[in-house]
Coordinates of C-alpha atoms and ligand atoms in Angstrom, one line a residue:
X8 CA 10.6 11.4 24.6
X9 CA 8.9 8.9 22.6
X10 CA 5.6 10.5 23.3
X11 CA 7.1 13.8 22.1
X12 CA 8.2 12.2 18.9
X13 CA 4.7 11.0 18.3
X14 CA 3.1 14.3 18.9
X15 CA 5.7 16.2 16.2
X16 CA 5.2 13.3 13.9
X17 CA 1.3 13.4 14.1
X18 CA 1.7 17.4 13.6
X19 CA 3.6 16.8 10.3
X20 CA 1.4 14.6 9.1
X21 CA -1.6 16.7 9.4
X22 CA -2.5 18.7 6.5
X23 CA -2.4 17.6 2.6
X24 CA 0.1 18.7 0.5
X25 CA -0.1 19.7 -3.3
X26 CA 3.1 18.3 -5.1
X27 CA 2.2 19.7 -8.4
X28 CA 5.5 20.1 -10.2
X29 CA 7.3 19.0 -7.2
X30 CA 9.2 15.6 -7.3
X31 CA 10.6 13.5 -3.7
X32 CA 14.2 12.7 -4.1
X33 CA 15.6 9.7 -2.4
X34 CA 19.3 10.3 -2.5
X35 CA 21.5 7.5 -1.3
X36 CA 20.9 3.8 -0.3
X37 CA 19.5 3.4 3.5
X38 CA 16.8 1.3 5.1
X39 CA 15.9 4.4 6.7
X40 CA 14.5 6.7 4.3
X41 CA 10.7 6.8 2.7
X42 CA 7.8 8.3 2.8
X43 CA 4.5 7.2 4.0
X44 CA 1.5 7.8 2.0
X45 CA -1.9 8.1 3.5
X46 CA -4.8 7.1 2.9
X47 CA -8.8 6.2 4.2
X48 CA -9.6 3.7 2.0
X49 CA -8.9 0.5 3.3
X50 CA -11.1 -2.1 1.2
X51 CA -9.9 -2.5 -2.9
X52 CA -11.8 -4.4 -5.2
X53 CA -9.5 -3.2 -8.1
X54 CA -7.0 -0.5 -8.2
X55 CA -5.4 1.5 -10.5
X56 CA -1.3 3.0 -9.3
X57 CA 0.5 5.2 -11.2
X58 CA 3.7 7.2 -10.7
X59 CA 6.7 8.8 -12.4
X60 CA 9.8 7.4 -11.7
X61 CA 13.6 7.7 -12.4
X62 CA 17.0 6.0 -11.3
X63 CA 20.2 4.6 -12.3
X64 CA 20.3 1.4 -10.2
X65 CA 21.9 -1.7 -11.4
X66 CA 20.1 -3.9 -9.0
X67 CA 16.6 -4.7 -8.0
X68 CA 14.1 -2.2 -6.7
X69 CA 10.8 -1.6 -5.0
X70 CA 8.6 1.5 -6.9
X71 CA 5.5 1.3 -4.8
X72 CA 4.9 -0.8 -1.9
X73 CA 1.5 -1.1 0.0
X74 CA 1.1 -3.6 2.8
X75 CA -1.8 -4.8 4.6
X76 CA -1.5 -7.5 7.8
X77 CA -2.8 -9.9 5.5
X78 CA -0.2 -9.6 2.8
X79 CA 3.2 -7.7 2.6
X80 CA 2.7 -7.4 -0.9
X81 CA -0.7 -6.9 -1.3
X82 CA 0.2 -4.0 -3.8
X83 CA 3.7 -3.9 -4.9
X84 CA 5.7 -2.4 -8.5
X85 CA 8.8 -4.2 -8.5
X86 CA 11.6 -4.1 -10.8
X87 CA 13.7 -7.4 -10.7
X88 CA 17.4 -6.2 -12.2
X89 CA 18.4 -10.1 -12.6
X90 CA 15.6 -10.9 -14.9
X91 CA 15.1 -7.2 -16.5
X92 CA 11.4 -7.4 -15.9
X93 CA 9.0 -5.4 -14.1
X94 CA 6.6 -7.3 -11.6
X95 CA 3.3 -6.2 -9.9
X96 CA 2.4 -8.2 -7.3
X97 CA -1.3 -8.3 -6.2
X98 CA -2.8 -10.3 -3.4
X99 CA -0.9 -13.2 -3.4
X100 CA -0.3 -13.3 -6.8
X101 CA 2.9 -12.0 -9.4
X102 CA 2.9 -11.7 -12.9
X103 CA 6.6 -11.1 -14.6
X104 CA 7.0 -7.8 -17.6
X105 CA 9.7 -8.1 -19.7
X106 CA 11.3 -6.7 -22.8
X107 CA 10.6 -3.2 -21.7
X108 CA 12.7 -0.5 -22.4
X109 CA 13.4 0.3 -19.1
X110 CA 16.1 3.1 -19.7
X111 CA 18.4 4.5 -16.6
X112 CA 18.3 8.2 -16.5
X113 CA 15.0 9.1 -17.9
X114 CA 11.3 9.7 -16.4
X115 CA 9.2 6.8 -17.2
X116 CA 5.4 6.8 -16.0
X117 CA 4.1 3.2 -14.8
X118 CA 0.6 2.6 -14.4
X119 CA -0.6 -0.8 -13.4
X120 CA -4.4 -1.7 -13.3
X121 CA -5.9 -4.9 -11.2
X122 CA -9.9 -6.0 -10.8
X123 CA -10.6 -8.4 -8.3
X124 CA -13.7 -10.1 -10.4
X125 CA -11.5 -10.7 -13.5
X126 CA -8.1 -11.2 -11.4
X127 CA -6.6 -9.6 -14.6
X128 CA -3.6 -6.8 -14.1
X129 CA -2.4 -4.2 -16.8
X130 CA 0.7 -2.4 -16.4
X131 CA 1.1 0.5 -19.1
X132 CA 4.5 1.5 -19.6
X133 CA 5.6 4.9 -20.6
X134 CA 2.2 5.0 -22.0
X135 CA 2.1 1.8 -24.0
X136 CA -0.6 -0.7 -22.2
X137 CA 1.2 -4.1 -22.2
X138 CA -0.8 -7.6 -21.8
X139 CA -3.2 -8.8 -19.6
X140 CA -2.2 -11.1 -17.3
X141 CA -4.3 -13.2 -14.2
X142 CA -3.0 -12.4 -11.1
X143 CA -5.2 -12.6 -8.4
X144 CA -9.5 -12.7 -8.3
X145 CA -12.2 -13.1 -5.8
X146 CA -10.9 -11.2 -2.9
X147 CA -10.4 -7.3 -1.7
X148 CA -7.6 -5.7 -0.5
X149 CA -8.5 -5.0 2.6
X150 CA -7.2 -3.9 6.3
X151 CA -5.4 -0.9 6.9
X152 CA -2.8 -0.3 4.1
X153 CA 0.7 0.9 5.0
X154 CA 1.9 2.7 1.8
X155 CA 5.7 3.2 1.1
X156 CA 7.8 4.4 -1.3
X157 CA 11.4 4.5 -1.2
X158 CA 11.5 1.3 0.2
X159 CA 9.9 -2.2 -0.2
X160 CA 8.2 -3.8 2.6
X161 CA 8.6 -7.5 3.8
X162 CA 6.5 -7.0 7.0
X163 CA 3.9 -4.8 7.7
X164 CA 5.4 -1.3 7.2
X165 CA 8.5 -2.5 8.1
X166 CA 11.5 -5.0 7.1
X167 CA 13.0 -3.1 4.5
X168 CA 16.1 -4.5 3.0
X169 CA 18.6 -2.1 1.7
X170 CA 19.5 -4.1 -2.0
X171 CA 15.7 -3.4 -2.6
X172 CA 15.6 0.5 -1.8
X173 CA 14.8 3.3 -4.2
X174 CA 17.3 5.8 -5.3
X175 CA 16.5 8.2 -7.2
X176 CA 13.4 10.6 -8.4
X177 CA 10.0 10.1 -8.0
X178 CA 6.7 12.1 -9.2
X179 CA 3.1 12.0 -9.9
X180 CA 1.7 9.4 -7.5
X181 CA -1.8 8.5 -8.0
X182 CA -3.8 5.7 -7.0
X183 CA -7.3 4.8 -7.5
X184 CA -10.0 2.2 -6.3
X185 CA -11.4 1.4 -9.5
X186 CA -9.6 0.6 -13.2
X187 CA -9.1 3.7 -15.1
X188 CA -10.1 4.0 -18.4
X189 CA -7.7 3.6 -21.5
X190 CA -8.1 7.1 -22.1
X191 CA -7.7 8.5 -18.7
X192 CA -4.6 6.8 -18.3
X193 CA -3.2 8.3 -21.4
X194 CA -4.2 11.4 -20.2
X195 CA -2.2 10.9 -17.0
X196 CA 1.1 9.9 -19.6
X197 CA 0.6 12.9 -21.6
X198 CA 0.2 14.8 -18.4
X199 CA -3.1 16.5 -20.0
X200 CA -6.1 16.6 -17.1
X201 CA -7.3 13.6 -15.5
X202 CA -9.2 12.8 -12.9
X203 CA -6.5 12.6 -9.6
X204 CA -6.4 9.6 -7.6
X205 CA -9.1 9.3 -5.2
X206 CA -7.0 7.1 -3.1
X207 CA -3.6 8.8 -3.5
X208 CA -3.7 12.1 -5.1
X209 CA -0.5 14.2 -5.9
X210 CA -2.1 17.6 -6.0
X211 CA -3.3 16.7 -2.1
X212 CA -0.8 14.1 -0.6
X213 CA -1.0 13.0 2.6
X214 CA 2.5 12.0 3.6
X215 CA 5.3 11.3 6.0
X216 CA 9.1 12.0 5.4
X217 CA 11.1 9.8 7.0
X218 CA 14.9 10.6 7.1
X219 CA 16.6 11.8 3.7
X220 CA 13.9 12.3 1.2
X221 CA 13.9 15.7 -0.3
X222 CA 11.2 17.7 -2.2
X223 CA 12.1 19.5 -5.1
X224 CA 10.8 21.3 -8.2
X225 CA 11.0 18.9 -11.1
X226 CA 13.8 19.9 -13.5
X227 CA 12.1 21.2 -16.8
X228 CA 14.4 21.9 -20.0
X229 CA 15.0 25.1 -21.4
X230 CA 13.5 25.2 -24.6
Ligands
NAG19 C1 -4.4 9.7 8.0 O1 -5.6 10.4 7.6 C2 -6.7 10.3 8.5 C3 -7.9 10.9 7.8 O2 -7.5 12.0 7.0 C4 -6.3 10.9 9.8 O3 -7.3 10.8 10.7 C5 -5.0 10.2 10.3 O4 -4.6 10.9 11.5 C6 -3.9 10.3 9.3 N1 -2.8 9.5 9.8 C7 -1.6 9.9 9.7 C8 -0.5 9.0 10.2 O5 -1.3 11.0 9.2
NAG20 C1 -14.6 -5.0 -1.5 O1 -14.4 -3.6 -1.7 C2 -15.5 -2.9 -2.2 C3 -15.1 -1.5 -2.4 O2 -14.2 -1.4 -3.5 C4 -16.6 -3.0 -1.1 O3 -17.8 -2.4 -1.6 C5 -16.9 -4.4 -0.8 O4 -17.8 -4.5 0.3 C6 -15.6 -5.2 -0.4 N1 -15.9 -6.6 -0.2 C7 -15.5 -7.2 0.9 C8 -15.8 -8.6 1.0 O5 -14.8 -6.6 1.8

């Protein structure tokens, strides 16, 4: 049984998918549904993440959660409710956004930058770069990344706890092994053409539905 599991789970996870237009709905609370991003790259000297995300939750949430053995939160976008601020976590480092306009019930696009010589991290909300802050310097990301969304990870693709799930809509994941440029993450904002992730691209994602995630078109207005 288990062994059969494995080999239908291995078969869906075969081929890339292009999500252009497409968005992954995470419907209801549960430490059971995610998806599983993958990727070959398993040594970061900086990064670059961006997404699309939107929600109505009144309480904290995980955007973007990547593990490695050597840190749970070696990449993490995390929105603490109690504090109203936005917090990438690097390495084993944290730095706190606040005073964003972080609106329920609307698409904002999140980008967050991080080099391992400087240490410094960026996060660029809804297309606004915000200040640079140390984080974490002098070391890689490195070992094989578990990558999650949907739910935030307190143990190597695992330990989820349900008052930091996602709910809601979710689009446009990229991620990149180097910093982007000012003007290629603008790009990505303004949804012109940019240069896809070469760690996690959209238009050719590697993933893994777990439970009850949905995919479905993105909702464009009638104009
Ligand atoms: C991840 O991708 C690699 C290379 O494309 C592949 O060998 C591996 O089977 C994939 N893993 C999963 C869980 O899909
Ligand atoms: C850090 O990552 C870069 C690739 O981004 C790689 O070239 C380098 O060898 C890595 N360093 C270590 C110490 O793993």
């Amino acid at each position: 049984m288990k062994f059969l599991i494995l080999l239908l789970v291995t078969a869906c996870a075969a081929s890339p998918q292009d999500l252009s237009g497409k968005m992954f709905i995470f419907p209801q609370q549960s430490t059971r549904a995610y998806v599983k991003l993958n990727t070959t790259v398993d040594s970061f000297s900086a990064a670059t993440v961006c997404h699309r995300s939107f929600t109505d939750l009144k309480r904290d949430h995980g955007l973007f959660s990547l593990a490695t053995s050597n840190s749970f939160n070696d990449f993490l976008i995390f929105y603490d409710y109690t504090n109203r601020e936005m917090e990438p976590h690097v390495r084993h480092g944290k730095s706190e956004y606040g005073g964003l306009d972080y609106k329920p019930n609307v698409w904002h696009s999140i980008c967050t930058t991080w080099d391992s010589q400087s240490g410094l991290i960026q996060l660029w909300f809804n297309g606004l770069p915000l200040t640079k802050k140390y984080v974490s310097s002098g070391s890689n990301i490195s070992g094989r990344p578990i990558i999650i969304l949907g739910q935030e990870q307190d143990a190597h693709g695992g330990k989820f706890d349900i008052n930091q799930c996602f709910v809601g809509m979710m689009a446009d994941v990229h991620m990149w092994d180097y910093v982007l440029s000012a003007c290629e993450i603008q790009k990505y904002v303004n949804e012109l053409n940019f240069t896809p992730g070469n760690v996690l691209n959209w238009g050719a994602l590697d993933f893994q539905i777990m439970d009850r995630v949905l995919i479905e078109s993105k909702q464009m207005m009638c104009v």
